[in-house]
Coordinates of C-alpha atoms in Angstrom, one line a residue:
X1 CA -21.4 24.0 -91.2
X2 CA -23.0 24.0 -87.6
X3 CA -26.1 22.9 -89.2
X4 CA -24.6 19.7 -90.3
X5 CA -22.5 19.1 -87.0
X6 CA -25.7 19.5 -85.1
X7 CA -27.4 16.7 -87.5
X8 CA -24.6 14.6 -87.2
X9 CA -24.8 14.8 -83.6
X10 CA -28.5 14.0 -83.6
X11 CA -27.4 10.3 -84.7
X12 CA -24.7 9.8 -82.2
X13 CA -25.5 7.5 -79.6
X14 CA -26.2 8.9 -76.3
X15 CA -23.4 8.5 -73.8
X16 CA -23.5 5.4 -71.5
X17 CA -25.1 6.2 -68.3
X18 CA -23.5 5.3 -65.1
X19 CA -24.0 2.3 -63.0
X20 CA -26.6 2.7 -60.9
X21 CA -25.0 2.6 -57.4
X22 CA -28.5 1.6 -55.5
X23 CA -29.1 -1.4 -58.0
X24 CA -25.7 -2.5 -57.3
X25 CA -25.8 -2.3 -53.6
X26 CA -29.3 -4.2 -53.4
X27 CA -28.1 -6.9 -55.7
X28 CA -24.9 -7.4 -54.0
X29 CA -27.1 -7.6 -50.3
X30 CA -29.4 -10.3 -52.1
X31 CA -26.6 -12.3 -53.7
X32 CA -24.8 -12.8 -50.2
X33 CA -27.2 -15.2 -49.6
X34 CA -25.2 -17.6 -51.8
X35 CA -22.2 -17.5 -49.1
X36 CA -24.3 -19.9 -47.4
X37 CA -24.0 -22.7 -50.4
X38 CA -20.1 -21.9 -51.1
X39 CA -19.2 -22.0 -47.5
X40 CA -21.4 -24.1 -45.2
X41 CA -23.9 -26.2 -47.4
X42 CA -21.5 -28.7 -49.1
X43 CA -18.9 -27.3 -51.6
X44 CA -16.4 -25.0 -49.6
X45 CA -16.3 -26.5 -46.2
X46 CA -17.3 -30.0 -46.5
X47 CA -14.5 -30.8 -48.6
X48 CA -12.0 -30.4 -46.0
X49 CA -14.0 -31.0 -43.2
X50 CA -14.8 -34.6 -44.6
X51 CA -11.2 -35.6 -43.9
X52 CA -11.3 -35.1 -39.9
X53 CA -15.4 -36.2 -39.6
X54 CA -14.3 -39.2 -41.4
X55 CA -11.1 -39.6 -38.5
X56 CA -13.5 -38.4 -35.5
X57 CA -16.8 -40.2 -36.3
X58 CA -15.3 -43.3 -37.9
X59 CA -17.7 -43.2 -40.9
X60 CA -17.5 -45.9 -44.0
X61 CA -16.8 -44.5 -47.5
X62 CA -20.7 -44.9 -48.2
X63 CA -21.5 -42.7 -45.3
X64 CA -18.8 -40.1 -46.7
X65 CA -20.5 -40.0 -50.4
X66 CA -23.9 -39.5 -48.9
X67 CA -23.0 -37.0 -46.1
X68 CA -21.2 -35.0 -49.0
X69 CA -24.1 -35.0 -51.5
X70 CA -27.4 -35.1 -49.6
X71 CA -27.6 -31.3 -49.1
X72 CA -28.4 -31.2 -52.6
X73 CA -31.5 -33.3 -52.3
X74 CA -32.3 -31.7 -49.1
X75 CA -32.4 -28.4 -50.9
X76 CA -35.0 -29.3 -53.4
X77 CA -37.5 -28.8 -50.5
X78 CA -36.3 -25.3 -50.2
X79 CA -36.0 -24.4 -54.0
X80 CA -39.3 -26.1 -54.6
X81 CA -41.2 -23.8 -51.9
X82 CA -39.3 -20.8 -52.3
X83 CA -41.2 -19.7 -55.6
X84 CA -44.6 -19.9 -53.9
X85 CA -43.1 -18.0 -50.6
X86 CA -41.7 -15.8 -52.4
X87 CA -45.0 -14.7 -54.4
X88 CA -46.8 -14.7 -50.8
X89 CA -44.3 -12.8 -48.4
X90 CA -42.1 -11.0 -51.2
X91 CA -38.7 -11.9 -52.5
X92 CA -37.0 -9.6 -49.7
X93 CA -38.6 -11.6 -46.8
X94 CA -37.8 -14.8 -48.5
X95 CA -34.0 -13.8 -48.5
X96 CA -34.5 -13.4 -44.6
X97 CA -36.3 -16.6 -44.4
X98 CA -33.5 -18.4 -46.3
X99 CA -31.0 -16.8 -44.0
X100 CA -32.8 -17.8 -40.6
X101 CA -33.3 -21.8 -41.4
X102 CA -29.3 -21.8 -42.7
X103 CA -28.4 -20.4 -39.3
X104 CA -30.1 -23.1 -37.5
X105 CA -28.7 -25.9 -39.8
X106 CA -24.9 -24.4 -39.1
X107 CA -25.5 -24.9 -35.8
X108 CA -26.8 -28.0 -35.7
X109 CA -23.7 -29.6 -37.7
X110 CA -21.6 -27.7 -35.5
X111 CA -22.9 -29.2 -32.3
X112 CA -23.4 -32.5 -34.2
X113 CA -22.1 -35.4 -31.9
X114 CA -22.7 -38.5 -34.3
X115 CA -23.5 -39.2 -37.7
X116 CA -27.3 -39.1 -37.4
X117 CA -27.2 -35.3 -35.8
X118 CA -25.1 -34.2 -38.4
X119 CA -27.5 -35.6 -40.9
X120 CA -30.2 -33.8 -39.1
X121 CA -28.4 -30.4 -39.5
X122 CA -27.3 -30.9 -43.2
X123 CA -31.0 -31.4 -43.8
X124 CA -31.8 -27.9 -42.3
X125 CA -29.2 -26.6 -43.8
X126 CA -30.2 -27.5 -47.4
X127 CA -33.6 -26.3 -47.2
X128 CA -32.4 -22.8 -46.5
X129 CA -29.4 -23.4 -49.3
X130 CA -32.6 -24.3 -51.9
X131 CA -34.5 -21.2 -50.4
X132 CA -31.4 -18.7 -50.9
X133 CA -30.6 -20.5 -54.8
X134 CA -33.8 -19.6 -56.2
X135 CA -34.6 -16.3 -54.6
X136 CA -31.2 -14.2 -55.2
X137 CA -30.9 -14.5 -58.9
X138 CA -34.9 -13.8 -59.0
X139 CA -34.6 -10.6 -57.4
X140 CA -31.4 -9.7 -58.5
X141 CA -32.9 -9.9 -62.3
X142 CA -36.0 -8.2 -61.0
X143 CA -34.6 -5.0 -59.6
X144 CA -31.3 -4.7 -62.3
X145 CA -31.6 -2.3 -65.1
X146 CA -31.4 -4.1 -68.5
X147 CA -27.8 -2.3 -69.2
X148 CA -26.1 -4.1 -66.2
X149 CA -28.7 -7.1 -65.5
X150 CA -25.8 -9.5 -66.7
X151 CA -23.2 -8.1 -64.3
X152 CA -25.3 -7.8 -61.5
X153 CA -27.2 -11.3 -61.9
X154 CA -23.9 -12.7 -61.7
X155 CA -23.2 -11.7 -58.3
X156 CA -25.0 -15.0 -56.9
X157 CA -22.1 -17.0 -58.2
X158 CA -19.6 -14.4 -57.6
X159 CA -20.6 -15.1 -53.7
X160 CA -20.5 -18.9 -54.0
X161 CA -17.2 -18.6 -55.1
X162 CA -16.1 -16.2 -52.3
X163 CA -18.0 -18.5 -49.8
X164 CA -16.1 -21.6 -51.6
X165 CA -12.9 -19.9 -50.9
X166 CA -13.5 -18.9 -47.2
X167 CA -14.5 -22.8 -46.5
X168 CA -10.9 -23.6 -47.9
X169 CA -9.3 -21.2 -45.8
X170 CA -11.6 -22.1 -42.7
X171 CA -10.5 -26.0 -43.3
X172 CA -6.5 -24.7 -43.3
X173 CA -7.0 -22.3 -40.1
X174 CA -8.7 -25.1 -38.0
X175 CA -7.3 -28.2 -39.4
X176 CA -4.3 -27.8 -36.6
X177 CA -7.0 -27.8 -33.6
X178 CA -7.9 -30.7 -32.1
X179 CA -9.2 -33.4 -34.3
X180 CA -13.1 -33.4 -32.5
X181 CA -13.5 -29.5 -32.4
X182 CA -11.6 -28.4 -35.6
X183 CA -14.6 -29.8 -37.9
X184 CA -17.0 -28.7 -35.9
X185 CA -15.8 -25.0 -36.0
X186 CA -15.5 -25.4 -39.7
X187 CA -19.2 -26.3 -40.0
X188 CA -20.3 -24.1 -37.2
X189 CA -18.8 -20.4 -38.1
X190 CA -20.9 -20.7 -41.3
X191 CA -24.2 -19.4 -39.0
X192 CA -22.4 -16.2 -38.6
X193 CA -22.9 -14.6 -42.6
X194 CA -26.5 -15.8 -42.5
X195 CA -26.9 -13.4 -38.8
X196 CA -25.1 -10.2 -41.2
X197 CA -27.3 -11.3 -44.4
X198 CA -30.5 -11.1 -42.6
X199 CA -29.9 -7.7 -41.3
X200 CA -28.7 -6.4 -44.2
X201 CA -31.5 -7.8 -46.2
X202 CA -34.2 -5.8 -44.3
X203 CA -32.4 -2.4 -45.7
X204 CA -33.2 -3.2 -49.2
X205 CA -36.4 -2.5 -51.3
X206 CA -38.8 -5.3 -52.3
X207 CA -38.6 -6.3 -55.9
X208 CA -40.6 -3.6 -57.9
X209 CA -42.1 -6.5 -60.0
X210 CA -43.5 -8.4 -57.2
X211 CA -44.9 -5.1 -55.9
X212 CA -47.0 -4.9 -59.1
X213 CA -48.2 -8.4 -58.9
X214 CA -49.7 -7.3 -55.4
X215 CA -51.2 -3.9 -57.0
X216 CA -48.7 -1.7 -55.4
X217 CA -47.7 0.8 -58.5
X218 CA -46.9 3.6 -56.4
X219 CA -44.2 1.6 -54.3
X220 CA -43.3 -0.1 -57.9
X221 CA -42.5 3.5 -59.5
X222 CA -40.6 4.7 -56.2
X223 CA -38.4 1.4 -56.3
X224 CA -37.9 1.9 -60.3
X225 CA -36.9 5.6 -60.4
X226 CA -34.2 4.6 -57.8
X227 CA -32.8 1.5 -59.6
X228 CA -33.2 2.6 -63.4
X229 CA -30.5 4.4 -65.3
X230 CA -32.8 7.1 -65.8
X231 CA -36.3 8.4 -65.3
X232 CA -37.2 7.2 -69.0
X233 CA -36.4 3.8 -68.3
X234 CA -38.2 3.5 -65.1
X235 CA -41.3 4.6 -67.2
X236 CA -40.3 1.9 -69.8
X237 CA -39.8 -0.7 -67.1
X238 CA -43.2 0.2 -65.5
X239 CA -45.2 -0.1 -68.5
X240 CA -43.4 -3.5 -69.6
X241 CA -44.5 -4.6 -65.8
X242 CA -47.7 -3.5 -66.1
X243 CA -48.4 -5.2 -69.3
X244 CA -46.7 -8.3 -68.0
X245 CA -49.2 -8.4 -64.8
X246 CA -52.3 -7.1 -67.3
X247 CA -52.7 -4.0 -65.6
X248 CA -54.0 -1.2 -68.1
X249 CA -51.6 1.3 -68.9
X250 CA -53.8 4.2 -68.3
X251 CA -54.2 3.0 -64.3
X252 CA -52.0 5.3 -62.4
X253 CA -53.4 4.6 -58.9
X254 CA -50.5 3.9 -56.3
X255 CA -52.6 0.6 -55.2
X256 CA -54.8 -1.4 -57.9
X257 CA -57.0 -4.3 -57.6
X258 CA -55.3 -7.2 -59.6
X259 CA -56.3 -10.7 -60.7
X260 CA -55.6 -14.0 -58.7
X261 CA -53.8 -14.9 -61.5
X262 CA -50.8 -12.3 -60.1
X263 CA -50.6 -14.4 -56.7
X264 CA -49.4 -17.4 -58.5
X265 CA -52.8 -19.6 -59.1
X266 CA -52.5 -21.4 -62.3
X267 CA -49.2 -20.9 -62.7
X268 CA -47.7 -24.5 -62.9
X269 CA -50.5 -25.3 -65.2
X270 CA -49.1 -22.8 -67.4
X271 CA -45.5 -23.9 -66.8
X272 CA -45.9 -27.6 -66.8
X273 CA -49.2 -29.0 -68.2
X274 CA -50.5 -26.4 -70.9
X275 CA -47.2 -24.1 -71.8
X276 CA -47.1 -22.0 -74.7
X277 CA -44.1 -22.7 -77.3
X278 CA -42.4 -19.8 -76.0
X279 CA -42.6 -21.3 -72.3
X280 CA -41.8 -24.8 -73.5
X281 CA -38.5 -23.4 -75.3
X282 CA -37.6 -21.3 -71.9
X283 CA -38.1 -24.1 -69.8
X284 CA -35.8 -26.6 -71.7
X285 CA -33.3 -23.8 -71.8
X286 CA -33.5 -23.0 -68.3
X287 CA -33.5 -26.8 -67.1
X288 CA -30.9 -27.6 -69.8
X289 CA -28.4 -25.2 -68.6
X290 CA -28.9 -26.2 -64.7
X291 CA -28.4 -29.8 -66.0
X292 CA -25.5 -29.6 -67.8
X293 CA -23.5 -27.1 -65.1
X294 CA -23.6 -29.6 -62.5
X295 CA -23.4 -32.9 -64.8
X296 CA -20.0 -31.5 -66.5
X297 CA -18.6 -32.3 -63.4
X298 CA -17.8 -29.0 -61.3
X299 CA -19.3 -30.3 -57.5
X300 CA -17.1 -33.4 -58.2
X301 CA -13.6 -31.4 -58.8
X302 CA -14.4 -28.8 -56.1
X303 CA -15.8 -30.9 -53.5
X304 CA -13.4 -33.7 -54.1
X305 CA -10.8 -31.6 -54.7
X306 CA -8.8 -33.2 -52.1
X307 CA -9.3 -36.8 -53.0
X308 CA -8.5 -36.1 -56.9
X309 CA -4.8 -34.6 -55.5
X310 CA -4.7 -37.6 -53.6
X311 CA -5.3 -39.9 -56.6
X312 CA -2.7 -37.5 -58.7
X313 CA 0.2 -37.7 -56.1
X314 CA -0.2 -35.2 -53.4
X315 CA -0.3 -37.2 -49.9
X316 CA 0.2 -35.2 -47.6
X317 CA -3.1 -33.5 -46.1
X318 CA -1.9 -30.0 -45.8
X319 CA -0.5 -30.1 -49.1
X320 CA -4.2 -31.3 -50.4
X321 CA -5.7 -28.5 -48.7
X322 CA -3.2 -25.8 -49.9
X323 CA -3.7 -27.1 -53.5
X324 CA -7.3 -26.9 -52.8
X325 CA -7.4 -23.3 -51.9
X326 CA -5.3 -22.6 -55.0
X327 CA -8.4 -23.8 -56.5
X328 CA -10.7 -21.3 -54.5
X329 CA -8.4 -18.6 -55.4
X330 CA -8.4 -19.2 -59.4
X331 CA -12.2 -19.7 -59.2
X332 CA -13.1 -16.6 -57.4
X333 CA -10.6 -14.5 -59.4
X334 CA -11.9 -15.5 -62.6
X335 CA -15.5 -15.1 -61.6
X336 CA -14.8 -11.6 -60.7
X337 CA -13.5 -11.4 -64.8
X338 CA -16.6 -12.7 -65.7
X339 CA -18.8 -10.1 -64.0
X340 CA -17.3 -7.1 -66.1
X341 CA -17.8 -9.4 -69.6
X342 CA -21.4 -10.6 -69.3
X343 CA -22.4 -7.5 -70.7
X344 CA -19.9 -6.4 -72.8
X345 CA -19.2 -9.9 -74.9
X346 CA -22.8 -11.2 -74.1
X347 CA -24.4 -14.5 -72.7
X348 CA -23.6 -16.6 -75.7
X349 CA -20.2 -16.5 -76.6
X350 CA -19.1 -16.6 -73.1
X351 CA -21.2 -19.8 -72.6
X352 CA -20.0 -21.3 -75.8
X353 CA -16.2 -20.4 -75.1
X354 CA -16.1 -21.3 -71.7
X355 CA -17.7 -24.9 -72.3
X356 CA -15.0 -25.5 -75.2
X357 CA -12.3 -24.9 -73.0
X358 CA -13.7 -26.7 -70.3
X359 CA -13.8 -29.9 -72.7
X360 CA -10.1 -29.5 -73.2
X361 CA -9.0 -29.0 -69.4
X362 CA -11.1 -32.1 -68.3
X363 CA -9.4 -34.2 -71.4
X364 CA -6.3 -33.0 -69.8
X365 CA -7.0 -33.9 -66.2
X366 CA -8.4 -37.5 -67.5
X367 CA -5.5 -38.5 -69.4
X368 CA -3.2 -37.0 -66.5
X369 CA -5.0 -39.3 -63.8
X370 CA -5.2 -42.5 -66.2
X371 CA -1.3 -42.2 -66.9
X372 CA -0.7 -42.1 -62.9
X373 CA -3.0 -44.5 -62.1
X374 CA -1.2 -46.7 -64.3
X375 CA 2.7 -45.6 -63.6
X376 CA 4.6 -47.4 -61.0
X377 CA 6.7 -44.3 -60.6
X378 CA 5.7 -40.9 -59.4
X379 CA 5.4 -38.7 -62.6
X380 CA 5.8 -35.2 -62.0
X381 CA 4.9 -33.7 -65.6
X382 CA 1.7 -35.8 -65.0
X383 CA 0.9 -34.4 -61.4
X384 CA 1.3 -30.7 -62.9
X385 CA -1.0 -31.8 -65.9
X386 CA -3.4 -32.5 -63.0
X387 CA -3.3 -29.7 -61.4
X388 CA -3.0 -27.2 -64.3
X389 CA -6.2 -28.7 -65.4
X390 CA -8.1 -28.4 -62.5
X391 CA -7.0 -24.9 -62.1
X392 CA -7.7 -24.2 -65.6
X393 CA -11.1 -26.2 -65.7
X394 CA -12.7 -23.9 -62.6
X395 CA -11.0 -20.8 -64.2
X396 CA -13.0 -21.5 -67.7
X397 CA -16.1 -22.6 -65.3
X398 CA -16.1 -19.6 -63.5
X399 CA -15.8 -16.9 -66.7
X400 CA -18.9 -18.6 -68.6
X401 CA -20.7 -21.8 -67.5
X402 CA -20.7 -20.6 -63.5
X403 CA -22.4 -17.2 -63.9
X404 CA -24.3 -17.7 -66.9
X405 CA -26.4 -20.3 -65.8
X406 CA -27.9 -18.0 -63.2
X407 CA -28.0 -14.9 -65.0
X408 CA -29.5 -16.8 -68.2
X409 CA -32.1 -18.8 -66.2
X410 CA -33.4 -16.0 -64.1
X411 CA -34.1 -13.6 -66.9
X412 CA -35.7 -15.9 -69.5
X413 CA -39.0 -16.7 -67.6
X414 CA -42.2 -14.4 -68.2
X415 CA -42.9 -12.3 -65.1
X416 CA -45.9 -14.2 -63.5
X417 CA -43.9 -17.8 -64.3
X418 CA -40.5 -16.7 -63.0
X419 CA -40.5 -17.7 -59.5
X420 CA -41.8 -20.9 -60.2
X421 CA -39.7 -21.2 -63.1
X422 CA -36.3 -20.5 -61.5
X423 CA -37.3 -23.0 -58.8
X424 CA -37.6 -25.8 -61.4
X425 CA -33.9 -24.9 -62.7
X426 CA -32.4 -25.0 -59.4
X427 CA -34.2 -28.3 -58.6
X428 CA -32.5 -29.6 -61.5
X429 CA -29.2 -28.4 -60.5
X430 CA -29.5 -30.0 -57.0
X431 CA -30.7 -33.0 -58.1
X432 CA -27.9 -33.4 -60.8
X433 CA -25.5 -32.0 -58.8
X434 CA -26.6 -34.5 -55.3
X435 CA -26.5 -37.7 -58.0
X436 CA -22.9 -36.5 -59.0
X437 CA -21.8 -35.9 -55.4
X438 CA -22.9 -39.0 -54.1
X439 CA -21.6 -41.2 -56.8
X440 CA -18.3 -39.8 -57.5
X441 CA -16.4 -42.6 -55.2
X442 CA -18.3 -45.2 -56.2
X443 CA -18.0 -44.0 -59.8
X444 CA -14.2 -43.8 -59.9
X445 CA -14.3 -47.1 -58.2
X446 CA -16.2 -48.6 -61.0
X447 CA -14.5 -47.0 -64.0
X448 CA -11.1 -45.6 -62.5
X449 CA -11.2 -41.9 -61.7
X450 CA -9.4 -41.1 -65.3
X451 CA -12.6 -43.0 -66.6
X452 CA -14.8 -40.4 -64.9
X453 CA -13.2 -37.6 -65.9
X454 CA -13.8 -38.7 -69.3
X455 CA -17.5 -39.6 -68.9
X456 CA -17.5 -35.5 -67.9
X457 CA -15.6 -34.9 -71.2
X458 CA -18.1 -36.3 -73.0
X459 CA -21.2 -34.8 -71.4
X460 CA -19.3 -31.3 -72.0
X461 CA -19.0 -32.0 -75.7
X462 CA -23.2 -32.9 -75.9
X463 CA -23.7 -29.5 -73.5
X464 CA -21.7 -27.5 -76.1
X465 CA -23.9 -28.8 -79.0
X466 CA -27.1 -28.3 -77.1
X467 CA -26.1 -24.8 -76.3
X468 CA -25.4 -23.8 -79.8
X469 CA -28.1 -24.7 -81.2
X470 CA -30.8 -23.9 -78.7
X471 CA -29.5 -20.7 -76.9
X472 CA -30.3 -17.1 -78.3
X473 CA -28.4 -14.0 -77.0
X474 CA -30.4 -12.4 -74.3
X475 CA -27.7 -9.3 -73.7
X476 CA -29.5 -6.1 -73.8
X477 CA -33.1 -7.2 -73.8
X478 CA -35.6 -6.5 -71.7
X479 CA -37.5 -9.2 -69.2
X480 CA -40.7 -8.7 -71.0
X481 CA -39.0 -9.0 -74.8
X482 CA -38.1 -12.7 -74.0
X483 CA -41.5 -14.3 -74.7
X484 CA -41.0 -12.8 -78.6
X485 CA -37.3 -14.2 -78.6
X486 CA -37.9 -17.6 -77.4
X487 CA -40.5 -20.3 -78.8
X488 CA -39.1 -21.4 -82.6
X489 CA -36.4 -23.7 -81.1
X490 CA -33.9 -24.5 -83.4
X491 CA -34.8 -21.5 -85.8
X492 CA -34.5 -18.6 -82.9
X493 CA -32.1 -16.9 -85.2
X494 CA -34.5 -16.1 -87.5
X495 CA -37.0 -14.7 -84.8
X496 CA -33.5 -12.6 -83.4
X497 CA -33.4 -11.3 -86.6
X498 CA -36.9 -10.3 -87.2
X499 CA -37.1 -8.7 -83.8
X500 CA -34.1 -6.9 -84.3
X501 CA -35.6 -5.4 -87.7
X502 CA -38.4 -4.7 -85.6
X503 CA -36.6 -3.0 -83.1
X504 CA -34.5 -1.0 -85.8
X505 CA -37.8 0.4 -87.4
X506 CA -39.3 1.5 -84.5
X507 CA -35.9 3.6 -83.6
X508 CA -36.1 4.8 -87.1
X509 CA -39.8 6.2 -86.6
X510 CA -39.1 7.6 -83.2
X511 CA -36.3 9.8 -84.6

């Protein structure tokens, strides 16, 4: 009887290891750079500050559109440079560099005396944001154990939302000050978090994958031992990274010579000009998820919340800001829920259910705004429909589409292409966001505000089919397994089945 019990227990799954607190702390600190985008960049604080900038500087409707969205274009420079910079000086110091650039940009915006000065500040801050957006998910993915990578890599989106909420609270807090002082304080205090972020990051270790790329195996092993759930997992992760970097498995020296390819040479050729089928599929998925995250209207809703609520019938500035704060609270609350679901439910179910819910919310908002626009009297139910649709839209975005974009795109690229591959995804994200932010008011003028949201609804439907057909589940896969999982495009399901059977067969042999 005892032997039977022993045989049964031998087949029981091992107990789930506790979440690695050191990896958690590293991911937490690295992801705090995303506060910079949420607060000072253009999403949170700018949505309310623009009400007072318009009154103080007397800017036109077109200038308002440009100042709201131009930072996304400027951030392209940062995200394009961040890949090569992080391969050169390391992931950790790139995060510090991003904080330093944003610090200067926030001060310039806070001291702006005219529109041109404000644009200069937006330019500098935008470059810093581009760096931060690319590097935080990459560092977090590379330092995280596979079992909790979804949870930890969703941190950047958590902090973007926290930054947005801080921006909304700042708008409300400073809105009662003198006109010329209030908006400058809203923008200028964004410099404060960048100082603490840069100092905190210095306490973090370097990415183990970057250390291996530099031939520093001893340092990489030390970091992996601290960030893995077990020593066995640490050894497995090191072996996989060595294989990806082209270092022989029997090489155990603390410092080894590496080929020039490990320093970034030839990456763009392998990524864009002569990609393998797997890399082509990965690139399509990374660019696609970033494009659809933005073109389905999230920045239009978050950035122009006061404008949307005004068109919905909420006329008072203070009431608009309070409604906008509600958007920030809901968005932050649901992103926190999402962090705990990513590694339990998986990326794909959350992504698809999130997008389906967003379609219904966008449709409700489009219908509500169209009815209000064509009605001569105040319809309370239609105003309530618009408010409920906006809140449900940001909630559903935050529970899936928001965090999964950053998690998915940072975990699917092969090691050597990861930094530059992620920078392409961020570039697609920022270009799309900038295009929508700088055209929203013009679009609403051309096809009405209800028409704009009907357009976003149509794009969301296309996104749902795109994700369903092309995106395999990556939950629980090691970063080095992605090259096998991708490459068959619409036939990825058969590849995933074959990979599962192969893994199951390996597990049986090991028993």
